[in-house]
mmCIF file of the C-alpha atoms, coordinates in Angstrom:
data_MODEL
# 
_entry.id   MODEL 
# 
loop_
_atom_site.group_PDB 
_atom_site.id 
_atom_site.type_symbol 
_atom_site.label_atom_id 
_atom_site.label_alt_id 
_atom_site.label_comp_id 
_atom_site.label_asym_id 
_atom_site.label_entity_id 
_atom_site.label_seq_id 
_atom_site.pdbx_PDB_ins_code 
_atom_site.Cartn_x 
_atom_site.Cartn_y 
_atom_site.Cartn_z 
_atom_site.occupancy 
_atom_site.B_iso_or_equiv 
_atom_site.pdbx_formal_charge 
_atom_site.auth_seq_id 
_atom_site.auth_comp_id 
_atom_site.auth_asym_id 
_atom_site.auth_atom_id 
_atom_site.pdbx_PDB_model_num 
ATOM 1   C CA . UNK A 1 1   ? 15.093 -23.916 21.288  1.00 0.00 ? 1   UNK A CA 1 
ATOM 2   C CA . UNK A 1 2   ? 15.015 -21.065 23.224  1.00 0.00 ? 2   UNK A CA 1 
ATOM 3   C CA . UNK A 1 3   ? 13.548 -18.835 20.331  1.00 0.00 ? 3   UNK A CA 1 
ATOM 4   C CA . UNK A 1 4   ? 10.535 -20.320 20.080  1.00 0.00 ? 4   UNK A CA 1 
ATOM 5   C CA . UNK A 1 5   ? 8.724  -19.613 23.233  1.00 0.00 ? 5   UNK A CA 1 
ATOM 6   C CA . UNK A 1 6   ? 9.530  -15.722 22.083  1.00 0.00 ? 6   UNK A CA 1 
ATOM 7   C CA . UNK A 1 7   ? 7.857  -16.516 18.918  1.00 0.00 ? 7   UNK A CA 1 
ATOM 8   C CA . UNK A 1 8   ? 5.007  -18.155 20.199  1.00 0.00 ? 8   UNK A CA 1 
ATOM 9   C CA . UNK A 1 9   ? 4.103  -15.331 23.013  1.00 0.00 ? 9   UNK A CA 1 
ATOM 10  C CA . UNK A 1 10  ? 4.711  -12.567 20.647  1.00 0.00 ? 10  UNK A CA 1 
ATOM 11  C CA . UNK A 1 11  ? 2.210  -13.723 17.872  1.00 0.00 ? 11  UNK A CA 1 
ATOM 12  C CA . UNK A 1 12  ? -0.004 -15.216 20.658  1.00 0.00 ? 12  UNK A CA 1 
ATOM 13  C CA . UNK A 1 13  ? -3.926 -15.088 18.825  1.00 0.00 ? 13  UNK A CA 1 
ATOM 14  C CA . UNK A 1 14  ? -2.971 -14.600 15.009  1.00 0.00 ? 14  UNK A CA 1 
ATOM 15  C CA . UNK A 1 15  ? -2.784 -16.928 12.498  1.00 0.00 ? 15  UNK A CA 1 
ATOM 16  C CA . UNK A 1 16  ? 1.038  -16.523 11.567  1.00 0.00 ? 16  UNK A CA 1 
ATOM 17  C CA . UNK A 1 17  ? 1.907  -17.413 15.133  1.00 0.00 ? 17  UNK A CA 1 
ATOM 18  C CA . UNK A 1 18  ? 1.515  -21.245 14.015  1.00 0.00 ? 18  UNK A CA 1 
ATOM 19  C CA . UNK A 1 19  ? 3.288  -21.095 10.590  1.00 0.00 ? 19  UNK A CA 1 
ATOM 20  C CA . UNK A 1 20  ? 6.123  -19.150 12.381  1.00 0.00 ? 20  UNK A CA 1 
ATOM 21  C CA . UNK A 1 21  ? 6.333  -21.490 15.197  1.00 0.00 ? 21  UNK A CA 1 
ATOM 22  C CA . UNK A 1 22  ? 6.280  -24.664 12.988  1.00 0.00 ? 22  UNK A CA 1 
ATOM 23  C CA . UNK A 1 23  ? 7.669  -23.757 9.716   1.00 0.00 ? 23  UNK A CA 1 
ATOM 24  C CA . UNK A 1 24  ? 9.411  -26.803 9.553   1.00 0.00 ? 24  UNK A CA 1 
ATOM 25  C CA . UNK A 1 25  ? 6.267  -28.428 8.168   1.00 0.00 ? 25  UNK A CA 1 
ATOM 26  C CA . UNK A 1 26  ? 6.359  -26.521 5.731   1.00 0.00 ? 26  UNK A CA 1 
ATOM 27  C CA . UNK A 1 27  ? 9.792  -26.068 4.238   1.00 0.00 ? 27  UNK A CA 1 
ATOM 28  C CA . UNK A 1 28  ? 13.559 -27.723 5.505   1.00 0.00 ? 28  UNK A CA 1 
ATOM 29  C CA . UNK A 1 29  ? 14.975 -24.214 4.006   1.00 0.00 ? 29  UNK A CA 1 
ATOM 30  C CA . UNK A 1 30  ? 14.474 -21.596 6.435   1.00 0.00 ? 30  UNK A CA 1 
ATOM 31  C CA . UNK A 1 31  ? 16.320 -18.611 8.049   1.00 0.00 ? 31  UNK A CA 1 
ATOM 32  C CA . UNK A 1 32  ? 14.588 -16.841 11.181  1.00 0.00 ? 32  UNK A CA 1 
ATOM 33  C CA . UNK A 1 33  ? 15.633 -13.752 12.671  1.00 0.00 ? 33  UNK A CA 1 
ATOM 34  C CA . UNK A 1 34  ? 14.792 -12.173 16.233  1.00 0.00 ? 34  UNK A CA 1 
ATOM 35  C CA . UNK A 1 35  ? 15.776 -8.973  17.120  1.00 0.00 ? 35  UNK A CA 1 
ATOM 36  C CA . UNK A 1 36  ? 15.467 -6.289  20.395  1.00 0.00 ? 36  UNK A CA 1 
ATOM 37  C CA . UNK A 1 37  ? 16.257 -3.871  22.035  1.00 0.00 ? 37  UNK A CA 1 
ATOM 38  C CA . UNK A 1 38  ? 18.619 -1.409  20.597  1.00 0.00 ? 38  UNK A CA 1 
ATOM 39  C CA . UNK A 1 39  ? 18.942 -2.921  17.240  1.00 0.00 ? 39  UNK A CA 1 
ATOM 40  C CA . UNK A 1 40  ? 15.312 -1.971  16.702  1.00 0.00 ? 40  UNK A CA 1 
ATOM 41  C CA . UNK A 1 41  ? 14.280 0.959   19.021  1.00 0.00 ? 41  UNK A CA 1 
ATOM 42  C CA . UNK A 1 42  ? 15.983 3.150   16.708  1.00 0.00 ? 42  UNK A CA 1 
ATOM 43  C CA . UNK A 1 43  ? 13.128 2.297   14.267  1.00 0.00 ? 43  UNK A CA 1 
ATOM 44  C CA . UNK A 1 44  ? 10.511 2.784   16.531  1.00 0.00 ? 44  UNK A CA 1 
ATOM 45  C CA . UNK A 1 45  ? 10.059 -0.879  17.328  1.00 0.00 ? 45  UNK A CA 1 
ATOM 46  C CA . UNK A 1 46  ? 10.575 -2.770  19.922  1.00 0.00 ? 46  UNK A CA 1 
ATOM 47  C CA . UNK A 1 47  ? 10.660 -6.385  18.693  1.00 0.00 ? 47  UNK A CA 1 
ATOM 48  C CA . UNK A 1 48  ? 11.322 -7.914  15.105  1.00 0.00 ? 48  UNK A CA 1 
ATOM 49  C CA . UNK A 1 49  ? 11.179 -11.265 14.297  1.00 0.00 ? 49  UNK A CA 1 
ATOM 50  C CA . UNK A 1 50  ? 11.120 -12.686 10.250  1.00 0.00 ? 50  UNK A CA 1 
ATOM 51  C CA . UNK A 1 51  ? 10.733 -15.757 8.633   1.00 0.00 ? 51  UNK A CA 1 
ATOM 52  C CA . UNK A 1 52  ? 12.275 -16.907 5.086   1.00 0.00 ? 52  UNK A CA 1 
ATOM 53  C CA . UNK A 1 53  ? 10.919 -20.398 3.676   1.00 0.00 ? 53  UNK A CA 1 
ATOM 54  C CA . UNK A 1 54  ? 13.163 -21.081 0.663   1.00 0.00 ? 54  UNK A CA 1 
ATOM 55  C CA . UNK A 1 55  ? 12.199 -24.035 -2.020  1.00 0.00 ? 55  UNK A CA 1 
ATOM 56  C CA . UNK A 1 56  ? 8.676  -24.668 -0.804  1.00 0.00 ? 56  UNK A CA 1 
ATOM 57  C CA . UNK A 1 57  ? 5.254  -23.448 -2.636  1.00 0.00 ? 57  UNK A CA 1 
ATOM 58  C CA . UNK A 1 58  ? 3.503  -25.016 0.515   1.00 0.00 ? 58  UNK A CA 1 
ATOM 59  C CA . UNK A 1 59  ? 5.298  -22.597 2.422   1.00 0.00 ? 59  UNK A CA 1 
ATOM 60  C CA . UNK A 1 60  ? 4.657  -19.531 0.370   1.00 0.00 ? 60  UNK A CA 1 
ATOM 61  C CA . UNK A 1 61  ? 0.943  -20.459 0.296   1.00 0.00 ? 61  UNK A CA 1 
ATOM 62  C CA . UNK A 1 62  ? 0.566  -21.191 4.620   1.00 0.00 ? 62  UNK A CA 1 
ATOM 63  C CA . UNK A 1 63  ? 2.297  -17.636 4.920   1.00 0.00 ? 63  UNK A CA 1 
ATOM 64  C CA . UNK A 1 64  ? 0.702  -15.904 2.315   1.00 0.00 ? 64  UNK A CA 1 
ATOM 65  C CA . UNK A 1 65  ? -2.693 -17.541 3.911   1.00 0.00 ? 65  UNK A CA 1 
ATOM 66  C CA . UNK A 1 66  ? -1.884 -16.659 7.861   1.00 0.00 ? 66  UNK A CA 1 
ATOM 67  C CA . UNK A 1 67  ? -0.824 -12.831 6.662   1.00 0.00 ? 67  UNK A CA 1 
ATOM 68  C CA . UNK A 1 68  ? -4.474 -12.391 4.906   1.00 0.00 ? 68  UNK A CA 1 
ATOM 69  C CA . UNK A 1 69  ? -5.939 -14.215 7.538   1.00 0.00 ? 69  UNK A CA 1 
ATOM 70  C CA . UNK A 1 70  ? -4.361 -11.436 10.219  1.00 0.00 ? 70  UNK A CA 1 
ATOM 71  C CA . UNK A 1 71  ? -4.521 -8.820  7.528   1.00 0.00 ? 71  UNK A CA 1 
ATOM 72  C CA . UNK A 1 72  ? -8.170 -8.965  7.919   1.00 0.00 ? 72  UNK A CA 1 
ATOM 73  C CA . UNK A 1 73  ? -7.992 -7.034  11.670  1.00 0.00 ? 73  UNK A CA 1 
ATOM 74  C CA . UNK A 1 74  ? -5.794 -3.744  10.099  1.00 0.00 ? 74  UNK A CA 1 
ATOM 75  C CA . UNK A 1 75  ? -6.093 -0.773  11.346  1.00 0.00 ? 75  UNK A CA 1 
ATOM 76  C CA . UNK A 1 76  ? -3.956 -0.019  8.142   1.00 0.00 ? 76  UNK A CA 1 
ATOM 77  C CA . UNK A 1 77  ? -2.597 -1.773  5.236   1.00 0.00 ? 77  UNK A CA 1 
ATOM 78  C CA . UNK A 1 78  ? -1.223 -1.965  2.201   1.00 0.00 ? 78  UNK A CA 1 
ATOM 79  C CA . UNK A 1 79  ? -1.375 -4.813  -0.305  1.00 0.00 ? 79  UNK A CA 1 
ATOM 80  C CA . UNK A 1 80  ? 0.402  -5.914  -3.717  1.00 0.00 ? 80  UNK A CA 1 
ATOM 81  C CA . UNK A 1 81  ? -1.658 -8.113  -6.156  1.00 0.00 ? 81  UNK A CA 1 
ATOM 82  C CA . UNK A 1 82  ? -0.678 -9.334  -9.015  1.00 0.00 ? 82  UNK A CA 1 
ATOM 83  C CA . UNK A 1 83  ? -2.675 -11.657 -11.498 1.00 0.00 ? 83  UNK A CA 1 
ATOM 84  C CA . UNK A 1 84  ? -5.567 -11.627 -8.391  1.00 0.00 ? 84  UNK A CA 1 
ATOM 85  C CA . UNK A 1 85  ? -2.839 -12.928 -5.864  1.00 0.00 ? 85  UNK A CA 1 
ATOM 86  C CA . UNK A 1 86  ? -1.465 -11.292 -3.414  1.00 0.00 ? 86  UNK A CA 1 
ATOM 87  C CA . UNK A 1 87  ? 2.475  -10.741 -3.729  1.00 0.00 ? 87  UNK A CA 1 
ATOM 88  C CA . UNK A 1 88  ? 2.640  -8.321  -0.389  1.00 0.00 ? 88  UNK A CA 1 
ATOM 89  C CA . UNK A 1 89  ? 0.869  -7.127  2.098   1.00 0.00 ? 89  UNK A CA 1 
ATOM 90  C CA . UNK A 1 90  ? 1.625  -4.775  4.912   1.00 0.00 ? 90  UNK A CA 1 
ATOM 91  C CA . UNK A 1 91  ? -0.400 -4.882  7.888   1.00 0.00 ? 91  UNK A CA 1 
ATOM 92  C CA . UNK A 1 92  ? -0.773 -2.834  11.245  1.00 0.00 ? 92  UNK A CA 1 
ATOM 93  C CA . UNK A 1 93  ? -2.967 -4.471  13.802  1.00 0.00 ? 93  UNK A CA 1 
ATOM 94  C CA . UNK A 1 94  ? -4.143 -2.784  16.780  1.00 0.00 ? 94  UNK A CA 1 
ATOM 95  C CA . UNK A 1 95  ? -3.170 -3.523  19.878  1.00 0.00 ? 95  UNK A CA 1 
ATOM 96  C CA . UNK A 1 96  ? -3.612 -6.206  22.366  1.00 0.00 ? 96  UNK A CA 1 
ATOM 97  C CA . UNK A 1 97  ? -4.854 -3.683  24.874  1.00 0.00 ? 97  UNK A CA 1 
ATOM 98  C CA . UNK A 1 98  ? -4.822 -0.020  24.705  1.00 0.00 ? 98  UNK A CA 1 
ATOM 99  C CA . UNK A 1 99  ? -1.169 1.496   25.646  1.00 0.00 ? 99  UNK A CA 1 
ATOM 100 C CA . UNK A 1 100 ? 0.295  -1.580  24.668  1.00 0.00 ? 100 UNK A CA 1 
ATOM 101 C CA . UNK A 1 101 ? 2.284  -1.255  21.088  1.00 0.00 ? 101 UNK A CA 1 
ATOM 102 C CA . UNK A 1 102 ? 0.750  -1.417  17.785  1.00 0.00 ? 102 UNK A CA 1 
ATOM 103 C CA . UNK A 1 103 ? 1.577  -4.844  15.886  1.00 0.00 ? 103 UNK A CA 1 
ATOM 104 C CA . UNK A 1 104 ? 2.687  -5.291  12.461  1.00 0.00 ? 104 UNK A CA 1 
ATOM 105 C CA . UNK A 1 105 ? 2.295  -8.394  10.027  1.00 0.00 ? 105 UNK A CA 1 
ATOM 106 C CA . UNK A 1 106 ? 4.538  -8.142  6.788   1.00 0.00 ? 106 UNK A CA 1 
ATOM 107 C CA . UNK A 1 107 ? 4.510  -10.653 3.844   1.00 0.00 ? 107 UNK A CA 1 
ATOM 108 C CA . UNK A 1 108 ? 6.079  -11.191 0.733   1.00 0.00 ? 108 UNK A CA 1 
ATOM 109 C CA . UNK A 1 109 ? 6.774  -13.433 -2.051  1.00 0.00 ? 109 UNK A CA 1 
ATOM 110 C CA . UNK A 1 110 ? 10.235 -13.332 -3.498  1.00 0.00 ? 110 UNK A CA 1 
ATOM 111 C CA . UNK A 1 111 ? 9.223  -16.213 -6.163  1.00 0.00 ? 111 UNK A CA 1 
ATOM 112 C CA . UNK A 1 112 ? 7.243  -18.943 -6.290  1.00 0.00 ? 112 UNK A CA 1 
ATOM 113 C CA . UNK A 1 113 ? 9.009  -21.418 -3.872  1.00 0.00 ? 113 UNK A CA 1 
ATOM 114 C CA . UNK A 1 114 ? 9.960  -18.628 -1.393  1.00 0.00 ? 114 UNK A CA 1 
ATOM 115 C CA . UNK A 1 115 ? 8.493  -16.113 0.766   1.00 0.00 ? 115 UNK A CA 1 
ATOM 116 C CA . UNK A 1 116 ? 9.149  -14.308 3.807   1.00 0.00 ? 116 UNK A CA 1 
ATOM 117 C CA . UNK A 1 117 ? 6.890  -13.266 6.896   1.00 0.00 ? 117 UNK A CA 1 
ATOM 118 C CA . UNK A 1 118 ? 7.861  -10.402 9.432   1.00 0.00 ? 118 UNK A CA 1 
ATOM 119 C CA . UNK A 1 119 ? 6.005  -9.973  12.948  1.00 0.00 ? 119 UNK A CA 1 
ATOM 120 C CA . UNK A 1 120 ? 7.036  -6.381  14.797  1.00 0.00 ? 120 UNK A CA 1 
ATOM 121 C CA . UNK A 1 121 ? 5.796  -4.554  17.505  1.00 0.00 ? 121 UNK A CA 1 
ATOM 122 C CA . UNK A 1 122 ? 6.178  -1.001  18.559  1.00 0.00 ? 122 UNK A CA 1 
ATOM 123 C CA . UNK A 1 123 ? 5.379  2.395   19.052  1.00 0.00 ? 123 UNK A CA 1 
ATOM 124 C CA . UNK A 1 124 ? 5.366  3.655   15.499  1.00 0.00 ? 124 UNK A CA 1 
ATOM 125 C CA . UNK A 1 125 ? 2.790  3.515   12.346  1.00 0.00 ? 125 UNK A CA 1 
ATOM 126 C CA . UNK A 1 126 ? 3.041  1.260   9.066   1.00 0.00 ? 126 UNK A CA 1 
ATOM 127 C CA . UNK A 1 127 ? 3.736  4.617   6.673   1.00 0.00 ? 127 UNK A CA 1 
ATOM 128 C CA . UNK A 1 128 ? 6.837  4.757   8.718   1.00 0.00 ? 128 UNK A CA 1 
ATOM 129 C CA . UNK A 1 129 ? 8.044  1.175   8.446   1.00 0.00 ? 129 UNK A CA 1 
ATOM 130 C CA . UNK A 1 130 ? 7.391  0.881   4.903   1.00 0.00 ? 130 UNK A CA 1 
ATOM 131 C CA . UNK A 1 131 ? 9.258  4.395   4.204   1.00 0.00 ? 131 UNK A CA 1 
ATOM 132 C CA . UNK A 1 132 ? 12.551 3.092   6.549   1.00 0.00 ? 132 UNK A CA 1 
ATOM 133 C CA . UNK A 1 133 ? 14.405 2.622   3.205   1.00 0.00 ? 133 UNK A CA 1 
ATOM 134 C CA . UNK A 1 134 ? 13.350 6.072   1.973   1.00 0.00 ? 134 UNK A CA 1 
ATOM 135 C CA . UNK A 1 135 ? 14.614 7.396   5.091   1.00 0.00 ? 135 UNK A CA 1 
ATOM 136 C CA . UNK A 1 136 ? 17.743 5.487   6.211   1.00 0.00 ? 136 UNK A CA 1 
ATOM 137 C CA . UNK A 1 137 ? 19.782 7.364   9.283   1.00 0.00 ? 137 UNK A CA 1 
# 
């Protein structure tokens, strides 16, 4: 109970704020994460939060729909399509208000029934999230 009013504040005005807050219309098979503070600074970030909907196409498709819908206010962004769909996309939004910290929308499909949604804030750009593998500490 407790992780939800997080969720909803941090997403508060996009479109994903409602699928992450009430995923469980969408699938029973979900794992959510929430992170801060140290666990994420290191990253440049300074909240994480994801969302995996297992065995549910309706789930894949309200993600995959919120993500474009928030995609559509980038600053920056980078997309995967396949067969005119989009797989992936990787969005920075601007700011609430200027010298707050940039905001970041990920999605991905892992297969048909199964997706997962990411919603980060923080002081860094979406080159440097995306390359975090390329450049592990």
């Amino acid at each position: 109970m407790g992780l939800l009013p997080i969720v909803a504040s941090a997403q508060k005005g996009l479109a994903i704020e409602r699928v992450m807050k009430n995923i469980s219309e969408y699938s029973s098979h979900n794992d959510q994460v929430h992170m801060e503070g140290n666990s994420v600074s290191a990253y440049g970030l300074s909240l994480f939060e994801s969302l995996v909907a297992h065995q549910s196409a309706k789930a894949v498709d309200a993600m995959r729909e919120a993500a474009l819908a928030d995609g559509q206010q980038a600053v920056d962004y980078k997309t995967i399509v396949r067969d005119g769909v989009t797989i992936a996309g990787y969005y920075q939004l601007p700011p609430i208000e200027d010298g707050e910290p940039n905001r970041f929308v990920f999605f991905r499909v892992m297969d048909s029934n199964s997706a997962m949604l990411i919603y980060m804030e923080g002081e860094t750009t979406l080159d440097k999230i995306v390359n975090i593998k390329l450049n592990k500490k």
